[in-house]
Coordinates of C-alpha atoms in Angstrom, one line a residue:
M1305 CA 0.3 -3.3 23.9
E1306 CA 3.0 -4.4 21.5
I1307 CA 2.0 -6.0 18.3
K1308 CA 3.6 -9.3 19.3
D1309 CA 1.6 -9.3 22.5
I1310 CA -1.7 -8.4 20.7
I1311 CA -1.4 -11.5 18.5
A1312 CA -0.4 -13.7 21.5
T1313 CA -3.5 -12.5 23.4
I1314 CA -5.7 -13.2 20.4
K1315 CA -4.3 -16.6 20.0
K1316 CA -5.0 -17.5 23.6
E1317 CA -8.6 -16.5 23.0
K1318 CA -8.9 -17.8 19.5
P1319 CA -6.5 -20.7 18.9
N1320 CA -8.3 -21.8 15.7
V1321 CA -8.3 -18.7 13.6
K1322 CA -9.1 -19.6 10.0
S1323 CA -9.4 -16.2 8.2
V1324 CA -7.7 -12.9 8.2
Y1325 CA -9.4 -9.9 6.6
Y1326 CA -7.8 -6.6 5.8
V1327 CA -10.3 -3.7 5.4
G1328 CA -9.8 0.0 4.5
C1329 CA -10.5 2.6 1.9
G1330 CA -8.3 4.4 -0.6
A1331 CA -4.7 4.8 0.4
S1332 CA -5.3 3.0 3.7
Q1333 CA -6.7 0.0 1.9
A1334 CA -3.7 0.0 -0.4
E1335 CA -1.3 0.3 2.5
L1336 CA -2.7 -2.9 3.9
Y1337 CA -1.8 -4.7 0.7
P1338 CA 1.8 -5.6 1.4
A1339 CA 0.7 -7.3 4.6
K1340 CA -2.0 -9.2 2.8
Y1341 CA 0.4 -10.1 0.0
F1342 CA 3.0 -11.4 2.5
L1343 CA 0.5 -13.5 4.5
E1344 CA -1.2 -14.9 1.4
A1345 CA 2.2 -15.8 0.0
N1346 CA 3.4 -17.6 3.1
A1347 CA 0.5 -19.0 5.0
K1348 CA -0.3 -22.7 4.4
A1349 CA -3.8 -22.8 6.1
L1350 CA -5.0 -19.3 6.8
R1351 CA -7.5 -17.8 4.4
I1352 CA -6.6 -14.1 3.5
A1353 CA -8.6 -11.4 1.9
L1354 CA -8.4 -7.6 1.3
Y1355 CA -11.6 -5.6 1.1
T1356 CA -12.6 -2.0 0.4
A1357 CA -14.7 -1.2 3.5
N1358 CA -18.2 -0.8 2.1
E1359 CA -17.9 -4.0 0.0
F1360 CA -17.0 -5.8 3.3
N1361 CA -20.1 -4.2 4.8
Y1362 CA -22.5 -4.9 1.9
A1363 CA -21.2 -8.2 0.7
T1364 CA -19.9 -9.6 4.0
P1365 CA -17.9 -12.8 3.7
K1366 CA -19.3 -15.9 5.3
G1367 CA -16.0 -16.5 7.0
L1368 CA -16.4 -13.4 9.2
N1369 CA -17.1 -15.1 12.5
E1370 CA -15.4 -15.9 15.8
D1371 CA -12.6 -17.7 13.9
A1372 CA -11.4 -14.6 12.1
I1373 CA -9.0 -11.7 12.7
V1374 CA -10.0 -8.4 11.0
V1375 CA -7.4 -5.6 10.6
T1376 CA -9.1 -2.2 9.8
C1377 CA -7.2 0.9 8.9
S1378 CA -7.8 4.6 8.5
L1379 CA -5.3 7.4 8.8
G1380 CA -7.4 9.8 10.8
G1381 CA -9.7 7.0 12.1
T1382 CA -12.8 8.8 10.9
T1383 CA -13.6 7.1 7.6
P1384 CA -17.3 6.2 8.1
E1385 CA -17.2 3.0 6.0
T1386 CA -14.2 1.6 7.8
V1387 CA -15.6 2.4 11.2
A1388 CA -18.8 0.6 10.2
A1389 CA -16.7 -2.4 9.0
S1390 CA -14.8 -2.5 12.3
K1391 CA -18.1 -2.5 14.3
L1392 CA -19.6 -5.2 12.0
A1393 CA -16.5 -7.4 12.6
M1394 CA -16.9 -7.0 16.3
E1395 CA -20.6 -7.9 16.1
K1396 CA -19.7 -11.1 14.2
G1397 CA -17.3 -12.2 16.9
A1398 CA -14.0 -11.6 15.1
A1399 CA -10.9 -10.2 16.8
V1400 CA -10.5 -6.7 15.5
I1401 CA -7.3 -4.8 15.3
A1402 CA -7.5 -1.1 14.2
I1403 CA -4.6 0.8 12.8
T1404 CA -4.8 4.6 12.9
N1405 CA -2.8 7.8 13.6
N1406 CA -5.5 9.1 16.0
G1407 CA -5.8 7.1 19.2
E1408 CA -9.0 9.0 20.1
S1409 CA -10.8 8.6 16.8
P1410 CA -14.1 6.7 16.2
L1411 CA -12.1 3.8 14.7
A1412 CA -9.9 3.6 17.8
K1413 CA -13.0 3.1 19.8
A1414 CA -14.4 0.5 17.4
C1415 CA -11.9 -2.3 17.9
H1416 CA -10.6 -4.8 20.5
Y1417 CA -6.9 -3.9 19.9
L1418 CA -5.5 -0.5 18.8
V1419 CA -2.2 0.1 16.9
V1420 CA -1.4 3.8 16.6
H1421 CA 1.1 4.7 13.8
N1422 CA 3.3 7.7 13.1
W1423 CA 2.7 10.0 10.2
E1424 CA 4.3 13.4 10.7
G1425 CA 8.0 14.3 10.8
S1426 CA 9.6 12.3 8.0
Y1427 CA 9.0 10.3 4.9
S1428 CA 9.8 7.1 6.8
A1429 CA 7.1 8.1 9.4
K1430 CA 4.6 8.2 6.6
M1431 CA 5.4 4.5 5.9
D1432 CA 4.8 3.5 9.6
K1433 CA 1.1 2.5 8.8
M1434 CA 2.2 0.1 6.1
N1435 CA 5.0 -1.3 8.2
K1436 CA 2.9 -1.9 11.3
A1437 CA 0.3 -3.7 9.1
L1438 CA 3.1 -5.9 7.8
L1439 CA 4.4 -6.6 11.3
I1440 CA 0.9 -7.7 12.3
A1441 CA 0.9 -10.2 9.4
V1442 CA 4.3 -11.4 10.4
E1443 CA 3.2 -12.1 14.0
I1444 CA 0.0 -13.8 12.9
L1445 CA 1.9 -16.1 10.6
N1446 CA 4.6 -16.9 13.1
Q1447 CA 2.4 -17.5 16.0
Y1448 CA -0.3 -19.5 14.2
E1449 CA 1.8 -21.5 11.7
G1450 CA 5.4 -20.8 12.4
F1451 CA 7.7 -19.0 9.9
E1452 CA 11.3 -19.8 9.3
T1453 CA 12.2 -16.3 8.1
Y1454 CA 10.6 -14.6 11.0
D1455 CA 13.8 -13.0 12.4
A1456 CA 14.6 -11.5 9.0
M1457 CA 11.2 -10.0 8.6
V1458 CA 11.2 -8.5 12.1
N1459 CA 14.7 -7.1 11.4
G1460 CA 13.3 -5.6 8.2
C1461 CA 10.4 -4.0 10.0
N1462 CA 12.8 -2.5 12.5
S1463 CA 15.4 -1.4 9.9
I1464 CA 13.2 0.0 7.1
Y1465 CA 12.8 3.4 8.6
G1466 CA 16.5 4.2 8.3
I1467 CA 16.6 2.7 4.8
I1468 CA 13.8 4.9 3.7
D1469 CA 15.4 8.0 5.2
E1470 CA 18.6 7.3 3.3
A1471 CA 16.7 6.5 0.0
V1472 CA 14.8 9.8 -0.1
K1473 CA 18.0 11.9 0.3
S1474 CA 19.1 11.3 -3.3
V1475 CA 16.0 11.5 -5.4
L1476 CA 15.1 15.2 -5.5
P1477 CA 16.8 15.9 -8.9
E1478 CA 14.9 13.0 -10.5
A1479 CA 11.7 14.1 -8.9
K1480 CA 12.0 17.6 -10.2
A1481 CA 12.8 16.3 -13.7
F1482 CA 9.7 14.1 -13.5
A1483 CA 7.5 17.0 -12.5
D1484 CA 8.8 19.2 -15.3
S1485 CA 8.3 16.5 -17.8
Y1486 CA 4.9 15.2 -16.8
K1487 CA 3.1 18.4 -15.5
D1488 CA 1.1 18.9 -18.7
D1489 CA 0.2 15.4 -19.6
E1490 CA -3.5 14.6 -19.9
V1491 CA -3.2 11.1 -18.4
I1492 CA -0.5 9.1 -16.6
Y1493 CA -0.5 5.3 -16.4
V1494 CA 1.1 3.6 -13.3
M1495 CA 1.9 0.0 -13.0
S1496 CA 3.8 -2.6 -10.9
S1497 CA 3.6 -6.1 -9.6
G1498 CA 4.0 -8.2 -6.4
A1499 CA 3.8 -6.4 -3.1
T1500 CA 4.1 -3.1 -4.8
H1501 CA 1.0 -3.6 -7.0
K1502 CA -1.3 -1.4 -4.8
V1503 CA 1.3 1.3 -4.6
A1504 CA 0.8 1.9 -8.3
Y1505 CA -3.0 1.9 -7.6
S1506 CA -2.9 4.4 -4.7
F1507 CA -0.5 6.7 -6.5
S1508 CA -2.9 6.7 -9.4
I1509 CA -6.2 7.2 -7.5
C1510 CA -4.9 9.3 -4.6
L1511 CA -1.9 11.3 -5.5
L1512 CA -2.8 11.9 -9.2
M1513 CA -6.6 11.8 -9.4
E1514 CA -7.5 13.0 -5.9
M1515 CA -4.6 15.4 -5.1
Q1516 CA -3.7 16.7 -8.6
W1517 CA -6.9 16.2 -10.5
M1518 CA -5.0 14.5 -13.2
N1519 CA -6.5 11.6 -15.2
S1520 CA -4.7 8.4 -14.5
G1521 CA -5.1 4.6 -14.7
S1522 CA -3.2 1.8 -13.0
F1523 CA -2.8 -1.9 -13.6
H1524 CA -0.7 -4.9 -12.7
D1525 CA 2.1 -5.2 -15.1
G1526 CA 1.5 -8.9 -15.3
E1527 CA -1.8 -7.9 -17.0
F1528 CA -0.1 -5.3 -19.2
F1529 CA 0.2 -7.7 -22.1
H1530 CA -3.4 -8.8 -21.8
G1531 CA -5.0 -5.5 -22.9
P1532 CA -3.3 -2.3 -21.7
F1533 CA -0.2 -2.5 -23.8
E1534 CA -2.3 -1.6 -26.9
I1535 CA -2.2 2.1 -25.8
T1536 CA 1.6 2.1 -25.8
D1537 CA 3.1 4.6 -28.2
K1538 CA 5.8 7.2 -28.5
N1539 CA 5.6 9.7 -25.6
V1540 CA 2.6 8.1 -23.9
P1541 CA 3.4 8.6 -20.2
F1542 CA 4.0 5.7 -17.8
I1543 CA 5.4 5.3 -14.3
L1544 CA 6.8 1.8 -13.7
L1545 CA 7.6 0.7 -10.2
M1546 CA 10.1 -2.1 -10.1
N1547 CA 10.4 -4.6 -7.2
D1548 CA 13.4 -6.2 -5.7
G1549 CA 11.9 -9.7 -5.5
R1550 CA 10.3 -12.7 -7.2
T1551 CA 8.0 -10.7 -9.6
R1552 CA 10.7 -8.5 -10.9
A1553 CA 10.7 -10.4 -14.2
M1554 CA 7.2 -9.0 -15.0
D1555 CA 8.4 -5.5 -14.3
S1556 CA 11.4 -6.0 -16.6
R1557 CA 9.3 -7.4 -19.3
A1558 CA 7.0 -4.3 -19.2
L1559 CA 10.0 -2.0 -19.2
T1560 CA 11.4 -3.7 -22.3
F1561 CA 8.2 -3.2 -24.2
L1562 CA 7.8 0.4 -23.2
E1563 CA 11.4 1.2 -24.3
R1564 CA 10.8 -0.7 -27.5
F1565 CA 8.1 1.8 -28.5
D1566 CA 9.7 4.8 -27.0
A1567 CA 7.0 5.5 -24.4
K1568 CA 7.5 8.3 -22.0
T1569 CA 8.7 6.2 -19.0
T1570 CA 9.7 7.0 -15.5
V1571 CA 11.1 4.0 -13.5
I1572 CA 11.4 3.9 -9.7
D1573 CA 13.4 0.8 -8.9
A1574 CA 13.8 -0.6 -5.4
K1575 CA 17.2 -2.0 -6.3
D1576 CA 18.5 1.5 -6.7
F1577 CA 18.3 1.9 -3.0
G1578 CA 20.2 -1.2 -2.0
L1579 CA 17.2 -2.9 -0.6
G1580 CA 18.3 -6.4 -1.5
S1581 CA 21.7 -6.1 0.2
L1582 CA 20.3 -4.5 3.3
L1583 CA 17.4 -6.9 3.7
P1584 CA 18.5 -10.1 2.0
G1585 CA 15.8 -12.7 1.3
V1586 CA 12.9 -10.4 2.3
A1587 CA 13.4 -7.3 0.3
E1588 CA 10.3 -7.8 -1.8
Y1589 CA 8.0 -7.2 1.1
F1590 CA 9.7 -3.9 1.9
S1591 CA 9.9 -2.6 -1.7
P1592 CA 6.5 -0.9 -1.4
M1593 CA 7.6 1.2 1.5
V1594 CA 10.8 2.5 -0.1
I1595 CA 9.0 3.1 -3.4
S1596 CA 6.0 4.8 -1.7
A1597 CA 8.3 7.2 0.1
V1598 CA 10.2 8.1 -3.1
L1599 CA 6.9 8.6 -4.9
R1600 CA 5.8 11.0 -2.3
I1601 CA 8.7 13.3 -3.3
Y1602 CA 7.7 13.0 -6.9
A1603 CA 4.2 14.0 -6.1
E1604 CA 5.3 17.0 -4.0
Q1605 CA 7.4 18.3 -6.9
L1606 CA 4.6 17.8 -9.3
A1607 CA 2.3 19.8 -7.0
I1608 CA 4.9 22.6 -6.9
V1609 CA 5.3 23.0 -10.7
R1610 CA 1.5 22.7 -11.3
N1611 CA 0.8 25.2 -8.5
H1612 CA -1.7 22.7 -7.1
P1613 CA -1.1 21.8 -3.4
L1614 CA -1.6 18.1 -2.4
T1615 CA -4.1 19.4 0.1
K1616 CA -6.4 21.0 -2.4
R1617 CA -9.9 19.4 -2.9
R1618 CA -13.1 20.4 -4.5
Y1619 CA -15.4 17.6 -3.3
M1620 CA -13.7 15.6 -0.5
W1621 CA -14.7 16.8 3.0
K1622 CA -16.5 19.8 1.4
L1623 CA -19.9 18.4 0.6
E1624 CA -22.2 15.4 1.4
Y1625 CA -21.5 12.3 -0.6

């Protein structure tokens, strides 16, 4: 069933939806964030929230009932906490949409509606999960409240794959330079704002801490000047992800400060890939996808120079936890 048809079916059954909850763990939770950000920014009546799965399970919101839509997400569809959250939402009477790459997984069987995303084959395929989550949000908003920029958003969801494929063609030299420069750093800080905020978070906790065993921290660059900027100094390593959208002024303010004190700064800027001209008026909601794809190349090059494959683990999937 197409996403548009899924939401139309839910609306027939639940015309008075009041809440939309996004639930996942780690990277999958982060990849739901642009959808949550978009819907929260544009909905006038709907209540929106994003949960890590076990918090949703242990501290279940009172709004989880028959007037809720719950979107759960797991790449392989086997994350136990997310499967449990999906089952809980069904028990509470919510309409549950699961997003996964595995249509035969436990998560795929613990939902009312299934959206299977791509993953292998290209960098744009790896953004399919994030994009499908965003399209679900677009359809929820348009069908329940109406949305004047609906056509532009749908066009963006259809066009972003080609934009990503073009963007990644040009970044290998910069990615190699980044890897050579940052490979021996003891800690790397990552920050952004707007729809891209959780891209910084997921790169920090997943690509650096999980997959490279490198110490890292992430924060919203709107919060940079309310604590974290005190660690800024010459050669302290930062990655700054700059949006093409309304929160760019916060990104720019952070960059000015980092440059002022000669911090070791790598900038990945959505504007460098023509996003604003290709998707006028809605580029900010697609900045996370382009930046995530580019960051993937940076991570791959870091793994090469550190001789530490992105697949290497010492705890995850190897012991009981």
